[in-house]
Amino acid sequence: MTAHKESDAYKNASGGWGSIKAVASALFQEHVAVDGSRVLMHQNKPDGFMCVSCSWAKPKDPHTFEFCESGAKATTWDLTSKRVDPDLFARHTVSALNSWHDHELEEAGRVAAPLRWDPASDRYLEVSWDDAFAEIGRELNALEPNSVVFYTSGRASLETAYMYQLFARMYGTNNLPDSSNMCHESTSVGLKEAIGVGVGTITLDDFEKTDLMFFFGQNVGTNSPRMLHQLQDARKRGVPIIRFNPIREPGLVSFVNPQSPLQMLTPGSTQISTQYHQVKAGGDSAAITGICKALLEADDEALATGKPRLLDVGFIEEHTAGFEEFAAFVRQCDWGEIERVSALTREALAQAAAEYGRAHAVIAHYGMGLTQHRMGVQNVRMLMNLLLMRGNIGKPGAGPSPVRGHSNVQGQRTVGVTEKPELAPLDKLAEQYQFEPPRDTGTNTVEACEAIVAGKVRAVFQLGGNLVRAVPDRSVIEPAWSKLRLTVNITTKLNRSHLIHGEISYVLPCLSRIEIDEQAGKTQAVSMEDSTGCMHGSRGVAKPASEQLRSEPRIVGAIAKATLGPASTVDWDAWANDYGLVRDAIAQTYPKIFHDFNARMWTPGGFHRPLPAAEREWETKSGKAEFLTPDTLFEDPDVHGIDENTLRLFTLRSDSQFNTTIYTLDDRFRGVHGSRMVLLMNEKDMHRLGLSAEQEITLETVADDGVERRVGGLKIKAFDLPAGCVGGYYPECNPLLPLWHYAKQSKVPAAKSIPVRIVA
Ligand SMILES: Nc1nc2c(c(=O)[nH]1)N[C@H]1C(S)=C(S)[C@@H](COP(=O)(O)OP(=O)(O)OC[C@H]3O[C@@H](n4cnc5c(=O)[nH]c(N)nc54)[C@H](O)[C@@H]3O)O[C@H]1N2
Ligand SMILES: Nc1nc2c(c(=O)[nH]1)N[C@H]1C(S)=C(S)[C@@H](COP(=O)(O)OP(=O)(O)OC[C@H]3O[C@@H](n4cnc5c(=O)[nH]c(N)nc54)[C@H](O)[C@@H]3O)O[C@H]1N2
Ligand SMILES: [Mo]
């Protein structure tokens, strides 16, 4: 870097030298520099492994470095040479480890041996795998199946997820919550109602055909950086990008491509967003209403003056239901109200509408900024309304693009991990495995937490994840969690959920997808589904962190076998010896999506699942794509006690974390260093409330349920965001989020809109 002075453009844009430096320092921090760089070359390649970080699509013709800063950090995090072995517990009791920071727990390295908590010494002690499985099986058989929760974080493969849900159902419960319940469940519910499929309809090819992209509440530079390649290519073709986000996120403003030597050497970067609207948190339904209103006004004028219409009248007539009612609602909405709730001007929204009206094929990307709200499902449906008005679905270059989180979170749902029996092929499973699957609705994540608090749950399994940190209402959840009878954690690293444990608790270390997985003398591969509904094979390339590790399919299979006994109609050992057999079973359950699975999983660029909505076939109630008329434009119409001192807190991720995994305490893009205990605040609010920068404050939730929810030690940072909302980090701010504060129809915790006030 000596010859080329780092310009400010590089520092502030995402990608670029800052990104390369961050990758190098992550490799260094985890002591894996040489092997790590070799492994990274296999990331997201047809013969390599699929990134363990986000779920963004993997192209047919990958770049030399088909990974990003986030993915590289996630990979090196797994490749670390540090180990959590029984020695660590010989030195520290569990109570002592509980005083460690979350970052320090995971930073201690990969868990190297199966562990069982020992009440006498308050330590995790090494246990044999066989003893672990035997005891877990015995415990499960002594419990009522509906008192057991089988949680999945979105990383485990299609093969593991399929085995896991089958096991839970054979055991007797649909309690299969998934990280998606805290994430894109508003999409699964909203899109299903609107267009008949609960997932996005675009593919990578659509990026080449689109002529406008919207981004609502998704932070691509931090959370799905590989997508910047497609955005940059689209920008080069002159495709406008319109952004709605309370914060001007650097990755959305400009981008320097580390793959392009020319861009790295010349100052300047691609301007990613052409319009940037700093919407107030919770103001998206209002903002979209404004765009729709401006579009209707322009359409009226076109009709009156004999110009081409702005509505796709033919599409609306043939393919949709509910348009008239929606249009009537929009027409009667008052511009003053729209401006107040969205914090955006009529002119700004009309400008977005004008750009939209000029474009023939439009993609709408969105993320947690839409889904994690009380009106999260409505937000998603409002965005669909906007697309439907101009027929932007089921044609090249157009469609909804919910950008998923975990690398296989969408796929786990596809192969049956769901608490909703109507979404699982129960009859098919009954026939294929000759058993009677449970038919009652299981618990989603929030309901599982409610049941844990109520003492109705006795055991929790976590296939990945860190629930005591990821879920709302920490002060209520933690004490309830430690009253559980059994906690079983299949994991790569140590985290808080292992230390706040049940009476009997296991930490079972598994292989990471990056590692070579040999079973019965044969190297195994697994598969996952990306954000665009595309399935990919994945083969590990690194040496396993410890000889004691077992693969996820092997662990799940062994628990199933120990619980269900010899009468089980599945040969769990055979499946764990050869994942190809699991894929055959998946293909048999879901022939439309997974026929010839074993052969097709190595298709370059993956193979797509069929999506009726992409063909303009609508598997909805009315058989048409459905417009939704919203109830209200207000976020939180039903929270009481709100006054002029109430601020709306949205919780954020930094570039140095993957959910509850905190790599470092910095947030390079937002200029936060050394501590995540900060509160981003508008200067007007600071002035109004008599606060100064760097001042330490305590936040308190505005709620009238008698529970005190406070987070202290937060330092104020003046920030460019709309007045009335403040930003803080997830998971540090989770104690402020009430368990009942969730999206109405999907129960996704409303983590982007927590009413709070500052206490001295
Ligand atoms: N590096 C990294 N990558 C990740 C993750 C990670 O933690 N780290 N997590 C993964 C997971 S599980 C997920 S779900 C995804 C999450 O990825 P995203 O969907 O991008 O989620 P967030 O970063 O939580 O928030 C996204 C943006 O929403 C904005 N926002 C907040 N409130 C509002 C609002 O009311 N309206 C609008 N329009 N915007 C709002 C925030 O400013 C932020 O920029 O990322 C995945 N990828
Ligand atoms: N306030 C607030 N709360 C939120 C959010 C928010 O934006 N704001 N976001 C929500 C969202 S979108 C999500 S998805 C959830 C995430 O919630 P979770 O999925 O529960 O949490 P993660 O942090 O992704 O889980 C990390 C743990 O997974 C384990 N792990 C990592 N890799 C593997 C692997 O390969 N196999 C196995 N078996 N285990 C592994 C490690 O033990 C690691 O500690 O949090 C939600 N909570
Ligand atoms: Mo997520």
PDB file of C-alpha atoms and ligand atoms in Angstrom, residues 52 77-78 102 106 110-111 151-157 160 178-184 368 371-372 405-407 409 445 462-472 474 489-498 508-514 552 555 649-653 657-662 728-735 737 748-752 754, ligand 2:
ATOM      1  CA  VAL A  52     -20.610 -20.006   5.921  1.00  0.00           C
ATOM      2  CA  TRP A  77     -13.157 -17.566  12.440  1.00  0.00           C
ATOM      3  CA  ASP A  78     -13.824 -21.280  11.832  1.00  0.00           C
ATOM      4  CA  ASP A 102     -19.392 -12.792  24.312  1.00  0.00           C
ATOM      5  CA  GLU A 106     -16.042 -17.450  20.797  1.00  0.00           C
ATOM      6  CA  ARG A 110     -13.160 -24.242  18.273  1.00  0.00           C
ATOM      7  CA  VAL A 111     -14.708 -26.662  20.724  1.00  0.00           C
ATOM      8  CA  TYR A 151     -34.188 -25.033  17.165  1.00  0.00           C
ATOM      9  CA  THR A 152     -32.117 -24.581  14.027  1.00  0.00           C
ATOM     10  CA  SER A 153     -29.878 -21.644  13.242  1.00  0.00           C
ATOM     11  CA  GLY A 154     -29.763 -21.219   9.454  1.00  0.00           C
ATOM     12  CA  ARG A 155     -26.362 -22.682   8.726  1.00  0.00           C
ATOM     13  CA  ALA A 156     -26.826 -26.459   8.743  1.00  0.00           C
ATOM     14  CA  SER A 157     -27.023 -28.158   5.333  1.00  0.00           C
ATOM     15  CA  THR A 160     -28.767 -32.236   8.177  1.00  0.00           C
ATOM     16  CA  ASP A 178     -35.687 -21.639  13.134  1.00  0.00           C
ATOM     17  CA  SER A 179     -33.633 -18.448  12.991  1.00  0.00           C
ATOM     18  CA  SER A 180     -35.926 -17.433  10.152  1.00  0.00           C
ATOM     19  CA  ASN A 181     -38.585 -16.790  12.826  1.00  0.00           C
ATOM     20  CA  MET A 182     -36.515 -13.772  13.912  1.00  0.00           C
ATOM     21  CA  CYS A 183     -35.601 -12.756  10.428  1.00  0.00           C
ATOM     22  CA  HIS A 184     -37.485 -13.213   7.137  1.00  0.00           C
ATOM     23  CA  MET A 368     -34.477  -6.599   8.213  1.00  0.00           C
ATOM     24  CA  THR A 371     -39.329  -7.388   8.299  1.00  0.00           C
ATOM     25  CA  GLN A 372     -38.389  -6.679  11.939  1.00  0.00           C
ATOM     26  CA  GLY A 405     -29.471 -14.077   6.266  1.00  0.00           C
ATOM     27  CA  HIS A 406     -27.829 -17.353   7.213  1.00  0.00           C
ATOM     28  CA  SER A 407     -26.277 -19.336   4.386  1.00  0.00           C
ATOM     29  CA  VAL A 409     -31.828 -20.508   6.210  1.00  0.00           C
ATOM     30  CA  THR A 445     -39.029 -18.919  18.246  1.00  0.00           C
ATOM     31  CA  GLN A 462     -29.853 -25.965  19.286  1.00  0.00           C
ATOM     32  CA  LEU A 463     -28.508 -27.052  15.940  1.00  0.00           C
ATOM     33  CA  GLY A 464     -26.210 -24.022  15.840  1.00  0.00           C
ATOM     34  CA  GLY A 465     -27.267 -20.669  17.181  1.00  0.00           C
ATOM     35  CA  ASN A 466     -27.080 -18.733  20.400  1.00  0.00           C
ATOM     36  CA  LEU A 467     -30.635 -18.190  21.496  1.00  0.00           C
ATOM     37  CA  VAL A 468     -30.068 -16.601  24.871  1.00  0.00           C
ATOM     38  CA  ARG A 469     -28.315 -13.777  23.034  1.00  0.00           C
ATOM     39  CA  ALA A 470     -30.390 -13.609  19.852  1.00  0.00           C
ATOM     40  CA  VAL A 471     -33.890 -13.539  21.329  1.00  0.00           C
ATOM     41  CA  PRO A 472     -35.701 -10.627  23.050  1.00  0.00           C
ATOM     42  CA  ARG A 474     -32.807 -11.296  28.074  1.00  0.00           C
ATOM     43  CA  ASN A 489     -25.969 -27.642  21.769  1.00  0.00           C
ATOM     44  CA  ILE A 490     -24.515 -28.825  18.480  1.00  0.00           C
ATOM     45  CA  THR A 491     -21.896 -26.218  17.854  1.00  0.00           C
ATOM     46  CA  THR A 492     -18.550 -25.141  16.491  1.00  0.00           C
ATOM     47  CA  LYS A 493     -17.709 -22.564  19.157  1.00  0.00           C
ATOM     48  CA  LEU A 494     -18.479 -21.784  22.757  1.00  0.00           C
ATOM     49  CA  ASN A 495     -21.206 -19.216  23.367  1.00  0.00           C
ATOM     50  CA  ARG A 496     -23.465 -17.815  26.077  1.00  0.00           C
ATOM     51  CA  SER A 497     -26.247 -20.320  25.483  1.00  0.00           C
ATOM     52  CA  HIS A 498     -23.880 -23.074  26.644  1.00  0.00           C
ATOM     53  CA  LEU A 508     -21.418 -31.322  21.062  1.00  0.00           C
ATOM     54  CA  PRO A 509     -18.743 -30.059  18.670  1.00  0.00           C
ATOM     55  CA  CYS A 510     -19.318 -30.485  14.962  1.00  0.00           C
ATOM     56  CA  LEU A 511     -17.343 -30.075  11.774  1.00  0.00           C
ATOM     57  CA  SER A 512     -17.619 -26.753  10.011  1.00  0.00           C
ATOM     58  CA  ARG A 513     -18.648 -26.879   6.355  1.00  0.00           C
ATOM     59  CA  ILE A 514     -15.180 -25.635   5.495  1.00  0.00           C
ATOM     60  CA  GLU A 552     -23.778 -32.643  11.869  1.00  0.00           C
ATOM     61  CA  ILE A 555     -24.622 -36.247  15.417  1.00  0.00           C
ATOM     62  CA  LEU A 649     -34.489   2.287  18.618  1.00  0.00           C
ATOM     63  CA  PHE A 650     -33.381   0.118  15.713  1.00  0.00           C
ATOM     64  CA  THR A 651     -30.741  -2.519  16.393  1.00  0.00           C
ATOM     65  CA  LEU A 652     -27.885  -2.895  13.934  1.00  0.00           C
ATOM     66  CA  ARG A 653     -25.131  -5.223  12.809  1.00  0.00           C
ATOM     67  CA  GLN A 657     -19.906  -9.494  13.597  1.00  0.00           C
ATOM     68  CA  PHE A 658     -21.994 -12.335  12.335  1.00  0.00           C
ATOM     69  CA  ASN A 659     -25.123 -12.088  14.442  1.00  0.00           C
ATOM     70  CA  THR A 660     -24.164 -12.959  18.019  1.00  0.00           C
ATOM     71  CA  THR A 661     -20.608 -13.779  16.932  1.00  0.00           C
ATOM     72  CA  ILE A 662     -18.575 -10.639  17.531  1.00  0.00           C
ATOM     73  CA  GLY A 728     -27.781   0.648  18.794  1.00  0.00           C
ATOM     74  CA  TYR A 729     -26.107  -2.734  18.339  1.00  0.00           C
ATOM     75  CA  TYR A 730     -27.599  -6.190  18.314  1.00  0.00           C
ATOM     76  CA  PRO A 731     -27.199  -8.251  20.538  1.00  0.00           C
ATOM     77  CA  GLU A 732     -26.093  -5.710  23.164  1.00  0.00           C
ATOM     78  CA  CYS A 733     -29.485  -3.955  23.081  1.00  0.00           C
ATOM     79  CA  ASN A 734     -31.616  -7.122  23.150  1.00  0.00           C
ATOM     80  CA  PRO A 735     -32.554  -6.731  26.842  1.00  0.00           C
ATOM     81  CA  LEU A 737     -36.769  -5.723  23.239  1.00  0.00           C
ATOM     82  CA  VAL A 748     -40.680 -11.710  14.051  1.00  0.00           C
ATOM     83  CA  PRO A 749     -39.374  -9.651  16.985  1.00  0.00           C
ATOM     84  CA  ALA A 750     -39.681  -5.959  16.098  1.00  0.00           C
ATOM     85  CA  ALA A 751     -35.964  -5.312  16.575  1.00  0.00           C
ATOM     86  CA  LYS A 752     -35.992  -2.321  14.244  1.00  0.00           C
ATOM     87  CA  ILE A 754     -38.250  -0.468  20.020  1.00  0.00           C
TER      88      ILE A 754
HETATM   89  N1  LIG B   2     -32.091  -7.108  18.474  1.00  0.00           N
HETATM   90  C1  LIG B   2     -31.944  -7.923  17.427  1.00  0.00           C
HETATM   91  N2  LIG B   2     -32.049  -9.259  17.610  1.00  0.00           N
HETATM   92  C2  LIG B   2     -31.896 -10.082  16.555  1.00  0.00           C
HETATM   93  C3  LIG B   2     -31.648  -9.568  15.260  1.00  0.00           C
HETATM   94  C4  LIG B   2     -31.541  -8.153  15.085  1.00  0.00           C
HETATM   95  O1  LIG B   2     -31.328  -7.634  13.971  1.00  0.00           O
HETATM   96  N3  LIG B   2     -31.690  -7.377  16.205  1.00  0.00           N
HETATM   97  N4  LIG B   2     -31.526 -10.436  14.205  1.00  0.00           N
HETATM   98  C5  LIG B   2     -32.197 -11.725  14.307  1.00  0.00           C
HETATM   99  C6  LIG B   2     -31.761 -12.595  13.201  1.00  0.00           C
HETATM  100  S1  LIG B   2     -32.015 -11.962  11.621  1.00  0.00           S
HETATM  101  C7  LIG B   2     -31.240 -13.824  13.386  1.00  0.00           C
HETATM  102  S2  LIG B   2     -30.982 -14.828  12.020  1.00  0.00           S
HETATM  103  C8  LIG B   2     -30.978 -14.344  14.746  1.00  0.00           C
HETATM  104  C9  LIG B   2     -29.703 -15.198  14.808  1.00  0.00           C
HETATM  105  O2  LIG B   2     -29.772 -16.040  15.871  1.00  0.00           O
HETATM  106  P1  LIG B   2     -28.937 -17.431  15.962  1.00  0.00           P
HETATM  107  O3  LIG B   2     -29.018 -18.165  14.700  1.00  0.00           O
HETATM  108  O4  LIG B   2     -29.424 -18.133  17.173  1.00  0.00           O
HETATM  109  O5  LIG B   2     -27.498 -16.886  16.264  1.00  0.00           O
HETATM  110  P2  LIG B   2     -26.085 -16.910  15.556  1.00  0.00           P
HETATM  111  O6  LIG B   2     -25.354 -15.798  16.188  1.00  0.00           O
HETATM  112  O7  LIG B   2     -26.201 -16.887  14.099  1.00  0.00           O
HETATM  113  O8  LIG B   2     -25.458 -18.300  16.061  1.00  0.00           O
HETATM  114  C10 LIG B   2     -24.084 -18.340  16.302  1.00  0.00           C
HETATM  115  C11 LIG B   2     -23.637 -19.666  16.870  1.00  0.00           C
HETATM  116  O9  LIG B   2     -23.874 -20.708  15.934  1.00  0.00           O
HETATM  117  C12 LIG B   2     -22.899 -21.722  16.138  1.00  0.00           C
HETATM  118  N5  LIG B   2     -22.382 -22.146  14.844  1.00  0.00           N
HETATM  119  C13 LIG B   2     -21.680 -21.430  13.949  1.00  0.00           C
HETATM  120  N6  LIG B   2     -21.392 -22.176  12.865  1.00  0.00           N
HETATM  121  C14 LIG B   2     -21.952 -23.397  13.051  1.00  0.00           C
HETATM  122  C15 LIG B   2     -22.028 -24.580  12.284  1.00  0.00           C
HETATM  123  O10 LIG B   2     -21.511 -24.681  11.173  1.00  0.00           O
HETATM  124  N7  LIG B   2     -22.725 -25.611  12.822  1.00  0.00           N
HETATM  125  C16 LIG B   2     -23.289 -25.544  14.066  1.00  0.00           C
HETATM  126  N8  LIG B   2     -23.964 -26.588  14.523  1.00  0.00           N
HETATM  127  N9  LIG B   2     -23.206 -24.440  14.812  1.00  0.00           N
HETATM  128  C17 LIG B   2     -22.569 -23.371  14.314  1.00  0.00           C
HETATM  129  C18 LIG B   2     -21.810 -21.163  16.987  1.00  0.00           C
HETATM  130  O11 LIG B   2     -21.920 -21.773  18.254  1.00  0.00           O
HETATM  131  C19 LIG B   2     -22.168 -19.699  17.117  1.00  0.00           C
HETATM  132  O12 LIG B   2     -21.890 -19.230  18.418  1.00  0.00           O
HETATM  133  O13 LIG B   2     -30.882 -13.241  15.676  1.00  0.00           O
HETATM  134  C20 LIG B   2     -32.017 -12.411  15.672  1.00  0.00           C
HETATM  135  N10 LIG B   2     -31.953 -11.443  16.757  1.00  0.00           N
END
